[in-house]
Amino acid sequence: MDLLQSKWIPVRPLNGGAPQAITLEQLLCSNEHWLLSLPRDDMELAALQLLICLVQVSWIPEDEHALQGYVTKPLTIDAFRQGIANWRDTFCLDHPEYPFMQVKGVDAKEPTGMDKLLAGLTGATNCTFINEPGQGDALCGGCTAIALFNQANNAPSFGGGFKSGLRGGSPVTTLVQAVDARFTDLRTTIWLNVLTRPSLVTLMCDELQLSQLPTWQQPIVAGASIAAANIGLVRGLFWQPDHIELCPAIVAGQCSGCGQHADKRYSGFFKAKFNFTVNGTWPHPHSPRLFQVKKGETQEKFLAFTTSAPSWTQLSRVLVRLQPEKGDAQLPAAVVTQCAKIFRHAKTQLIVGGYRNNQASILERRHEVMAINQGWQNSPEIIEAVVQIGLNYKTALRKALYTFVEGIKTSEIKGAGIAVHEVAERQYYRQSELLIPDLLATLNFAEPIAKIDALRIQLHQLCTELFEQVTAPYHHHPKLVRAVAVARQSLRKHLSDLKQLQGGQNAA
Ligand SMILES: [Zn+2]
């Protein structure tokens, strides 16, 4: 199965119709509108990302104008053939010598079931996953390629000495999609996330190294110490940090992933660990990066979901570029930055996805689409301000309730000793998950102040309500009456401090 030529892309027509598998040529060269069709949102994101990577390396737009052309018009058959001509046999899942994202002759005693390749399907801590049983029984070539790609690039390692990808074990991936009904289709979304040559040159400091072979054609040498700057575009986008080899395919039948009939299906793979180090950070175009100065040295890492706080709390890191002269900085994903620049007036949504993990265990799957109204591209500082307001009110509530929990030792006011501040924080996040994304989806970024002030009032109310709700069982408790009163006073003080900021100073 060749990813550039076979029917493997799991789609359904945008206007309704049966799921089916199509070729890359059908996807890129026709006017038909498709959507991805897989049973899991993380696998759909991985499929999208895999397609973006294939298109990125095969048809690099020379400039903005060329990219706009690709977005508006399907590729001609000639341009398609020209693009894939460079990659004969490179992206074949069952190539006899160089199979896609695998190495031949993996030294493993026992095969591993395909469910291990579907991130988070096995293991005890994944009770939050809703998965159809038997999903990993036997996968078609397409689903297998998507799962291989996802495991290598987006998911925590298999654990026990296996390596995770170039962005670490649980990077947040951010991509862009169009909102206009005519352009939400898969073809447009792919092109919106392809970098032009000038964007690539800036991102990779002129070192695209396009002739460098991917890891399955030129394996990583065991024990090697590799400078991230020496990893070229193709090798980096399709990086495979583990030794994996699919078991021979089994008989034809239904794929347990996409549900399509497949001539060849895969029910297991061999895996073996090996060691190497990558020094520095490869500037992956699909993730926000964070820079922190520690002991005079700048440390760079990719954004990850490290707590259960909702995604809006990370939005400024996803969208806003901060480059202070010295100190902490943040860079949105290169594809998001480019889209904001080239498609300044387009209505777009953000696709944000990642896993929250504890080492090899996945605790949470976080994949969502967030709408930000057009115009944010010109005023990213407003996003920063809205996120900060949301966090400030959360902190006010938490601080006041912490007083209730701990009491005040110097005044001999006894605290409740029950962590109601944690309960309130979770509820605050749950309710703000509707408020803040709704505001950003509809905000007029040219005149934001009235709506931002209305948000403050809503959050003020929310804090007061949640405070009364979580302390209600103790209102008449003789030993805690004073603690409730002191904490309530503290909340009023914090909220009134925040009210002083009203009038949009924060957004200025
Ligand atoms: Zn399938």
Coordinates of C-alpha atoms and ligand atoms in Angstrom, one line a residue:
M1 CA 0.0 0.0 0.0
D2 CA 1.5 3.3 -1.2
L3 CA 0.2 6.3 0.7
L4 CA 0.7 8.5 -2.4
Q5 CA -1.2 6.1 -4.8
S6 CA -3.5 3.6 -3.0
K7 CA -7.0 4.0 -1.8
W8 CA -6.5 4.5 2.0
I9 CA -7.9 7.9 3.1
P10 CA -11.0 7.2 5.2
V11 CA -13.6 9.9 4.2
R12 CA -17.2 10.6 3.7
P13 CA -18.7 13.3 1.4
L14 CA -19.2 16.7 3.1
N15 CA -22.8 16.8 1.9
G16 CA -23.7 13.4 3.4
G17 CA -23.2 9.9 2.0
A18 CA -21.4 6.7 2.8
P19 CA -17.9 6.5 4.2
Q20 CA -15.3 5.2 1.8
A21 CA -11.5 5.1 1.1
I22 CA -10.1 7.4 -1.5
T23 CA -6.6 8.1 -3.0
L24 CA -4.6 11.2 -2.5
E25 CA -5.1 12.1 -6.1
Q26 CA -8.9 11.9 -5.7
L27 CA -8.6 14.1 -2.7
L28 CA -6.3 16.8 -4.1
C29 CA -7.3 16.8 -7.8
S30 CA -11.1 17.0 -7.7
N31 CA -13.8 19.5 -6.7
E32 CA -15.6 17.0 -4.5
H33 CA -15.7 17.9 -0.9
W34 CA -14.8 15.3 1.7
L35 CA -14.5 15.0 5.5
L36 CA -12.4 12.5 7.4
S37 CA -14.3 9.6 8.8
L38 CA -12.8 7.6 11.6
P39 CA -14.3 6.5 14.9
R40 CA -11.9 8.5 17.1
D41 CA -11.2 12.2 17.0
D42 CA -7.5 11.7 17.9
M43 CA -7.1 9.4 14.9
E44 CA -8.8 11.9 12.6
L45 CA -6.4 14.5 13.8
A46 CA -3.5 12.1 13.2
A47 CA -4.9 11.3 9.7
L48 CA -5.1 15.0 8.9
Q49 CA -1.6 15.6 10.1
L50 CA -0.2 12.7 8.1
L51 CA -1.9 14.1 5.0
I52 CA -0.6 17.6 5.7
C53 CA 3.0 16.2 6.0
L54 CA 2.7 14.2 2.8
V55 CA 1.4 17.4 0.9
Q56 CA 4.0 19.6 2.7
V57 CA 6.9 17.6 1.4
S58 CA 5.5 16.9 -2.1
W59 CA 4.2 20.4 -3.1
I60 CA 6.0 23.1 -1.3
P61 CA 4.3 26.4 -2.3
E62 CA 7.0 28.8 -3.5
D63 CA 5.2 31.9 -2.0
E64 CA 1.9 33.2 -0.6
H65 CA 0.4 33.6 -4.0
A66 CA 1.1 29.9 -4.9
L67 CA -0.4 28.8 -1.6
Q68 CA -3.5 30.8 -2.2
G69 CA -3.8 29.1 -5.6
Y70 CA -3.5 25.6 -4.0
V71 CA -6.2 26.5 -1.5
T72 CA -8.6 27.8 -4.2
K73 CA -8.2 25.3 -7.0
P74 CA -7.7 21.5 -7.0
L75 CA -4.3 20.3 -8.3
T76 CA -4.0 19.3 -11.9
I77 CA -3.2 15.7 -12.6
D78 CA 0.1 16.8 -14.0
A79 CA 1.1 18.7 -10.9
F80 CA 0.0 15.8 -8.8
R81 CA 2.2 13.3 -10.7
Q82 CA 5.1 15.8 -10.6
G83 CA 4.8 16.1 -6.9
I84 CA 4.8 12.4 -6.1
A85 CA 7.5 11.6 -8.7
N86 CA 10.2 12.4 -6.1
W87 CA 8.9 9.8 -3.7
R88 CA 8.9 6.5 -5.6
D89 CA 8.5 3.7 -3.0
T90 CA 9.1 6.0 0.0
F91 CA 5.7 5.9 1.5
C92 CA 4.8 2.2 1.0
L93 CA 3.5 0.5 4.2
D94 CA 4.4 -3.0 2.8
H95 CA 7.6 -2.2 1.0
P96 CA 9.8 -5.4 1.0
E97 CA 12.9 -3.5 2.2
Y98 CA 11.9 -0.1 3.4
P99 CA 8.3 -0.2 4.8
F100 CA 6.8 3.1 5.9
M101 CA 7.8 4.1 9.5
Q102 CA 9.2 0.6 10.2
V103 CA 12.5 -1.3 10.1
K104 CA 12.9 -4.8 8.8
G105 CA 14.1 -7.6 11.1
V106 CA 13.0 -6.2 14.5
D107 CA 14.3 -8.5 17.3
A108 CA 11.2 -9.3 19.4
K109 CA 10.1 -12.6 20.8
E110 CA 6.4 -12.0 20.7
P111 CA 4.2 -9.9 18.5
T112 CA 2.3 -7.0 20.1
G113 CA -1.4 -6.5 19.3
M114 CA -2.5 -3.6 17.2
D115 CA -4.5 -2.2 20.1
K116 CA -1.1 -1.0 21.6
L117 CA -0.6 1.1 18.5
L118 CA -3.9 2.8 19.1
A119 CA -2.9 5.3 21.8
G120 CA -4.7 4.9 25.1
L121 CA -6.7 1.8 24.1
T122 CA -5.0 -0.5 26.6
G123 CA -4.0 0.1 30.3
A124 CA -5.9 0.6 33.5
T125 CA -6.0 4.4 33.6
N126 CA -8.0 5.0 30.5
C127 CA -11.5 4.8 31.9
T128 CA -12.2 8.2 30.4
F129 CA -11.9 6.8 26.9
I130 CA -15.1 5.8 25.1
N131 CA -13.9 3.1 22.7
E132 CA -15.7 0.5 20.7
P133 CA -14.5 -2.9 21.8
G134 CA -12.3 -4.8 19.4
Q135 CA -11.1 -1.6 17.7
G136 CA -7.5 -2.9 17.3
D137 CA -8.4 -6.4 16.1
A138 CA -7.3 -6.1 12.5
L139 CA -6.6 -2.8 10.8
C140 CA -6.5 -1.9 7.1
G141 CA -3.4 -0.4 5.7
G142 CA -4.7 3.2 6.0
C143 CA -5.7 2.9 9.7
T144 CA -2.3 1.1 10.3
A145 CA -0.3 3.9 8.7
I146 CA -2.3 6.5 10.7
A147 CA -1.8 4.6 14.0
L148 CA 2.0 4.2 13.3
F149 CA 2.3 7.9 12.6
N150 CA 0.2 8.9 15.7
Q151 CA 2.2 6.7 18.0
A152 CA 5.5 7.9 16.7
N153 CA 4.7 11.6 16.7
N154 CA 1.8 12.5 19.0
A155 CA 1.5 9.9 21.8
P156 CA 3.5 8.9 24.9
S157 CA 6.1 6.2 24.2
F158 CA 5.3 2.5 24.9
G159 CA 7.2 3.1 28.2
G160 CA 10.0 1.0 29.7
G161 CA 12.8 2.5 27.7
F162 CA 11.0 3.2 24.5
K163 CA 11.5 6.6 23.0
S164 CA 8.8 9.2 22.4
G165 CA 8.8 11.6 19.4
L166 CA 10.7 14.8 18.6
R167 CA 8.1 16.9 20.5
G168 CA 8.1 14.7 23.6
G169 CA 5.5 12.3 24.8
S170 CA 2.3 14.4 24.7
P171 CA 2.6 17.5 22.6
V172 CA -0.3 19.7 21.8
T173 CA -0.9 19.9 18.1
T174 CA -2.6 23.0 16.7
L175 CA -3.9 23.3 13.2
V176 CA -6.3 25.6 11.4
Q177 CA -9.5 24.9 9.5
A178 CA -11.8 27.2 7.5
V179 CA -15.3 28.1 8.9
D180 CA -17.0 29.1 5.7
A181 CA -19.3 26.2 4.9
R182 CA -17.9 25.8 1.4
F183 CA -14.3 25.4 2.7
T184 CA -14.5 23.2 5.7
D185 CA -13.6 20.3 3.5
L186 CA -10.5 18.2 4.0
R187 CA -8.7 19.4 0.9
T188 CA -8.9 23.1 1.9
T189 CA -8.0 22.3 5.5
I190 CA -4.8 20.5 4.4
W191 CA -3.6 23.4 2.3
L192 CA -4.3 25.9 5.0
N193 CA -1.7 24.1 7.1
V194 CA 1.0 23.7 4.5
L195 CA 3.9 26.2 4.9
T196 CA 5.3 28.1 2.0
R197 CA 9.0 27.8 1.2
P198 CA 9.8 31.2 2.8
S199 CA 7.9 30.2 6.0
L200 CA 9.9 26.9 6.1
V201 CA 13.2 28.6 5.5
T202 CA 12.5 31.0 8.5
L203 CA 11.3 28.1 10.7
M204 CA 14.3 25.9 10.0
C205 CA 17.0 28.5 9.6
D206 CA 17.4 27.7 5.9
E207 CA 18.2 24.0 6.6
L208 CA 15.4 22.2 4.9
Q209 CA 17.8 19.4 3.9
L210 CA 15.2 18.0 1.5
S211 CA 17.4 15.2 0.2
Q212 CA 17.8 13.7 3.6
L213 CA 16.1 10.3 3.8
P214 CA 13.4 9.3 6.3
T215 CA 14.2 7.1 9.3
W216 CA 13.0 3.9 7.6
Q217 CA 15.3 4.4 4.6
Q218 CA 18.2 5.6 6.6
P219 CA 17.7 4.2 10.1
I220 CA 18.8 6.2 13.2
V221 CA 22.0 4.7 14.4
A222 CA 21.8 3.1 17.8
G223 CA 23.7 5.2 20.4
A224 CA 23.9 8.2 18.1
S225 CA 23.9 11.7 19.4
I226 CA 22.0 13.8 16.9
A227 CA 21.8 17.6 16.7
A228 CA 18.1 18.7 16.1
A229 CA 19.4 21.3 13.6
N230 CA 20.7 18.4 11.4
I231 CA 17.3 16.8 11.1
G232 CA 15.8 17.7 7.7
L233 CA 12.1 18.4 6.9
V234 CA 11.1 14.9 5.7
R235 CA 13.0 13.1 8.4
G236 CA 11.6 15.3 11.1
L237 CA 8.0 15.3 10.0
F238 CA 7.9 11.5 9.7
W239 CA 10.3 10.8 12.6
Q240 CA 10.0 7.2 14.0
P241 CA 11.9 6.9 17.3
D242 CA 11.2 3.1 17.8
H243 CA 12.0 0.0 16.0
I244 CA 8.7 -1.3 14.8
E245 CA 7.8 -4.0 12.1
L246 CA 4.3 -5.0 11.2
C247 CA 3.5 -8.8 11.3
P248 CA 2.6 -10.2 8.0
A249 CA -0.9 -9.2 6.9
I250 CA -3.8 -11.4 7.5
V251 CA -6.7 -12.3 5.2
A252 CA -9.1 -9.8 3.7
G253 CA -12.1 -8.6 5.7
Q254 CA -13.5 -5.6 7.5
C255 CA -11.1 -3.1 9.1
S256 CA -11.8 -2.8 12.9
G257 CA -10.9 0.9 12.7
C258 CA -12.6 2.6 9.8
G259 CA -15.0 -0.3 9.1
Q260 CA -14.1 -0.5 5.4
H261 CA -13.4 -3.8 3.6
A262 CA -9.6 -4.3 3.2
D263 CA -7.7 -6.8 1.1
K264 CA -4.9 -6.8 3.6
R265 CA -5.2 -6.3 7.4
Y266 CA -2.7 -6.1 10.2
S267 CA -3.3 -7.7 13.6
G268 CA 0.0 -7.2 15.3
F269 CA 3.6 -5.8 15.2
F270 CA 7.0 -6.4 16.6
K271 CA 8.7 -3.7 18.6
A272 CA 12.2 -3.3 20.1
K273 CA 13.8 -0.4 22.0
F274 CA 17.1 1.2 21.1
N275 CA 18.8 4.2 22.4
F276 CA 19.9 7.5 21.0
T277 CA 19.8 11.2 21.9
V278 CA 18.5 14.3 20.1
N279 CA 20.2 17.5 21.3
G280 CA 18.1 20.6 21.0
T281 CA 14.6 21.0 19.7
W282 CA 13.4 20.3 16.2
P283 CA 11.1 23.2 15.2
H284 CA 8.0 21.2 14.5
P285 CA 5.6 23.3 12.5
H286 CA 2.4 21.9 14.1
S287 CA 3.0 22.8 17.8
P288 CA 3.4 25.9 20.0
R289 CA 6.8 26.2 21.7
L290 CA 7.6 27.6 25.1
F291 CA 10.9 29.1 26.1
Q292 CA 11.9 29.5 29.8
V293 CA 15.1 30.9 31.2
K294 CA 16.5 28.8 34.0
K295 CA 19.8 29.6 35.6
G296 CA 20.7 31.8 32.7
E297 CA 20.0 29.2 30.1
T298 CA 17.0 29.2 27.8
Q299 CA 15.1 25.9 27.8
E300 CA 12.7 25.1 25.0
K301 CA 9.8 22.7 25.0
F302 CA 6.5 22.0 23.3
L303 CA 3.2 23.0 24.8
A304 CA 1.6 20.0 26.6
F305 CA -1.6 19.5 28.6
T306 CA -0.3 19.0 32.1
T307 CA -3.5 19.7 34.1
S308 CA -7.2 19.1 33.5
A309 CA -7.7 22.9 33.1
P310 CA -9.8 23.5 29.9
S311 CA -8.1 24.4 26.7
W312 CA -9.1 28.1 26.8
T313 CA -6.5 28.6 29.6
Q314 CA -3.8 27.7 27.0
L315 CA -5.2 29.8 24.2
S316 CA -2.8 32.7 24.5
R317 CA 0.1 30.2 24.2
V318 CA -1.6 28.7 21.1
L319 CA -2.2 32.0 19.4
V320 CA 0.0 34.8 20.8
R321 CA 3.6 35.3 20.0
L322 CA 5.6 36.6 23.0
Q323 CA 9.2 37.4 22.6
P324 CA 10.5 39.4 25.5
E325 CA 14.1 40.6 25.2
K326 CA 15.1 38.3 28.0
G327 CA 13.0 35.8 29.9
D328 CA 10.1 33.6 29.0
A329 CA 8.8 33.5 25.5
Q330 CA 6.2 31.6 23.5
L331 CA 5.8 30.9 19.8
P332 CA 2.5 29.6 18.3
A333 CA 2.8 26.8 15.8
A334 CA 4.3 27.9 12.5
V335 CA 1.2 26.9 10.6
V336 CA -1.1 29.0 12.9
T337 CA 1.3 32.0 12.5
Q338 CA 1.4 31.7 8.8
C339 CA -2.4 31.4 8.5
A340 CA -2.9 34.5 10.6
K341 CA -0.6 36.4 8.2
I342 CA -1.6 35.1 4.8
F343 CA -5.3 34.5 5.4
R344 CA -5.8 37.6 7.6
H345 CA -9.5 38.0 6.8
A346 CA -10.5 34.3 6.7
K347 CA -12.9 32.9 9.2
T348 CA -10.9 30.1 10.8
Q349 CA -11.2 27.7 13.6
L350 CA -8.4 26.1 15.6
I351 CA -8.1 22.4 15.9
V352 CA -6.3 21.7 19.2
G353 CA -5.4 18.1 20.2
G354 CA -3.2 16.2 22.5
Y355 CA -3.0 13.6 25.2
R356 CA -2.5 14.2 28.9
N357 CA -0.3 11.5 30.2
N358 CA 1.4 10.1 33.3
Q359 CA 4.5 8.6 31.6
A360 CA 3.3 5.8 29.3
S361 CA -0.3 6.0 30.6
I362 CA -2.8 8.3 28.9
L363 CA -5.1 10.0 31.4
E364 CA -7.1 12.1 29.0
R365 CA -7.6 12.6 25.3
R366 CA -8.1 16.3 24.5
H367 CA -9.2 17.0 21.0
E368 CA -11.4 20.0 20.2
V369 CA -12.2 22.6 17.6
M370 CA -12.2 26.2 18.9
A371 CA -13.7 29.1 17.0
I372 CA -12.0 32.5 17.3
N373 CA -13.9 35.3 15.5
Q374 CA -12.1 36.9 12.5
G375 CA -10.0 39.9 13.4
W376 CA -8.0 38.3 16.2
Q377 CA -5.0 38.2 13.9
N378 CA -4.7 42.0 14.2
S379 CA -5.1 42.1 18.0
P380 CA -3.7 38.9 19.7
E381 CA -3.3 40.9 22.9
I382 CA -7.1 40.8 23.4
I383 CA -6.9 37.0 23.5
E384 CA -4.2 37.3 26.1
A385 CA -6.3 39.7 28.1
V386 CA -9.5 37.5 28.0
V387 CA -7.6 34.4 29.1
Q388 CA -6.0 36.4 31.9
I389 CA -9.4 37.7 33.1
G390 CA -10.7 34.1 33.2
L391 CA -7.7 33.0 35.2
N392 CA -7.8 36.0 37.6
Y393 CA -11.4 35.3 38.6
K394 CA -10.6 31.6 39.1
T395 CA -7.7 32.6 41.4
A396 CA -9.9 35.1 43.4
L397 CA -12.4 32.3 44.1
R398 CA -9.7 29.8 44.9
K399 CA -7.8 32.1 47.3
A400 CA -11.0 33.0 49.2
L401 CA -12.0 29.4 49.6
Y402 CA -8.5 28.5 50.7
T403 CA -8.9 30.9 53.6
F404 CA -12.1 28.9 54.5
V405 CA -10.2 25.6 54.2
E406 CA -7.2 26.6 56.3
G407 CA -8.7 29.2 58.7
I408 CA -6.6 32.0 60.1
K409 CA -4.3 30.8 62.7
T410 CA -3.4 34.2 64.2
S411 CA -7.1 34.9 64.9
E412 CA -7.8 31.4 66.0
I413 CA -10.4 31.0 63.2
K414 CA -10.6 27.3 62.5
G415 CA -10.7 26.2 58.9
A416 CA -12.9 23.5 57.4
G417 CA -10.0 21.3 56.4
I418 CA -12.0 20.0 53.4
A419 CA -10.6 20.9 50.0
V420 CA -13.7 22.8 48.7
H421 CA -11.4 25.2 46.8
E422 CA -10.5 22.3 44.5
V423 CA -14.2 21.4 44.0
A424 CA -15.0 25.1 43.2
E425 CA -12.1 25.3 40.8
R426 CA -13.3 22.3 38.8
Q427 CA -16.8 23.7 38.6
Y428 CA -15.5 27.2 37.6
Y429 CA -13.6 25.5 34.8
R430 CA -16.6 23.5 33.7
Q431 CA -18.9 26.6 33.5
S432 CA -16.2 28.8 32.0
E433 CA -15.7 26.2 29.3
L434 CA -18.9 27.6 27.8
L435 CA -18.5 31.3 28.6
I436 CA -15.0 32.1 27.4
P437 CA -14.9 30.1 24.1
D438 CA -18.4 31.5 23.2
L439 CA -17.1 35.1 23.8
L440 CA -14.0 34.5 21.6
A441 CA -16.1 33.0 18.8
T442 CA -18.3 36.1 18.6
L443 CA -16.1 38.9 19.9
N444 CA -15.7 42.0 17.7
F445 CA -11.9 42.4 18.0
A446 CA -12.1 46.0 16.8
E447 CA -14.5 47.0 19.7
P448 CA -14.1 44.4 22.4
I449 CA -14.5 46.4 25.6
A450 CA -18.3 46.2 26.2
K451 CA -18.3 42.4 25.8
I452 CA -15.2 42.0 27.9
D453 CA -16.8 44.0 30.7
A454 CA -19.9 41.8 30.4
L455 CA -17.7 38.8 30.8
R456 CA -16.3 40.2 34.0
I457 CA -19.8 40.6 35.4
Q458 CA -20.6 37.0 34.5
L459 CA -17.4 35.7 36.0
H460 CA -18.0 37.8 39.1
Q461 CA -21.5 36.3 39.5
L462 CA -20.1 32.8 38.8
C463 CA -17.5 33.2 41.6
T464 CA -20.1 34.4 44.1
E465 CA -22.5 31.6 43.3
L466 CA -19.9 28.9 43.4
F467 CA -18.6 30.2 46.7
E468 CA -22.1 30.1 48.3
Q469 CA -22.7 26.7 46.8
V470 CA -19.6 24.9 48.1
T471 CA -19.8 26.6 51.5
A472 CA -23.6 26.1 52.0
P473 CA -23.2 22.9 54.0
Y474 CA -21.2 24.8 56.6
H475 CA -23.2 28.1 56.8
H476 CA -24.8 27.0 60.1
H477 CA -22.0 25.0 61.5
P478 CA -21.1 26.6 64.8
K479 CA -17.4 26.1 64.5
L480 CA -17.2 27.3 60.9
V481 CA -19.5 30.3 60.8
R482 CA -16.6 32.7 61.3
A483 CA -14.5 31.0 58.7
V484 CA -17.3 31.3 56.1
A485 CA -17.7 35.0 57.0
V486 CA -14.0 35.8 56.8
A487 CA -13.7 33.9 53.5
R488 CA -16.7 35.7 52.0
Q489 CA -15.1 39.0 52.9
S490 CA -11.9 37.9 51.3
L491 CA -13.8 37.0 48.1
R492 CA -15.5 40.4 48.1
K493 CA -12.1 42.1 48.4
H494 CA -10.5 40.1 45.6
L495 CA -13.5 40.6 43.3
S496 CA -13.6 44.3 44.0
D497 CA -9.9 44.5 43.2
L498 CA -10.7 42.9 39.8
K499 CA -13.6 45.3 39.3
Q500 CA -11.2 48.2 39.5
L501 CA -9.7 46.9 36.3
Q502 CA -13.0 47.2 34.5
G503 CA -13.3 49.5 31.6
G504 CA -10.9 47.6 29.4
Q505 CA -7.6 48.6 30.9
N506 CA -6.5 45.0 30.6
A507 CA -7.4 44.8 27.0
A508 CA -5.7 48.1 26.1
Ligands
ZN1 ZN -9.3 1.1 8.3

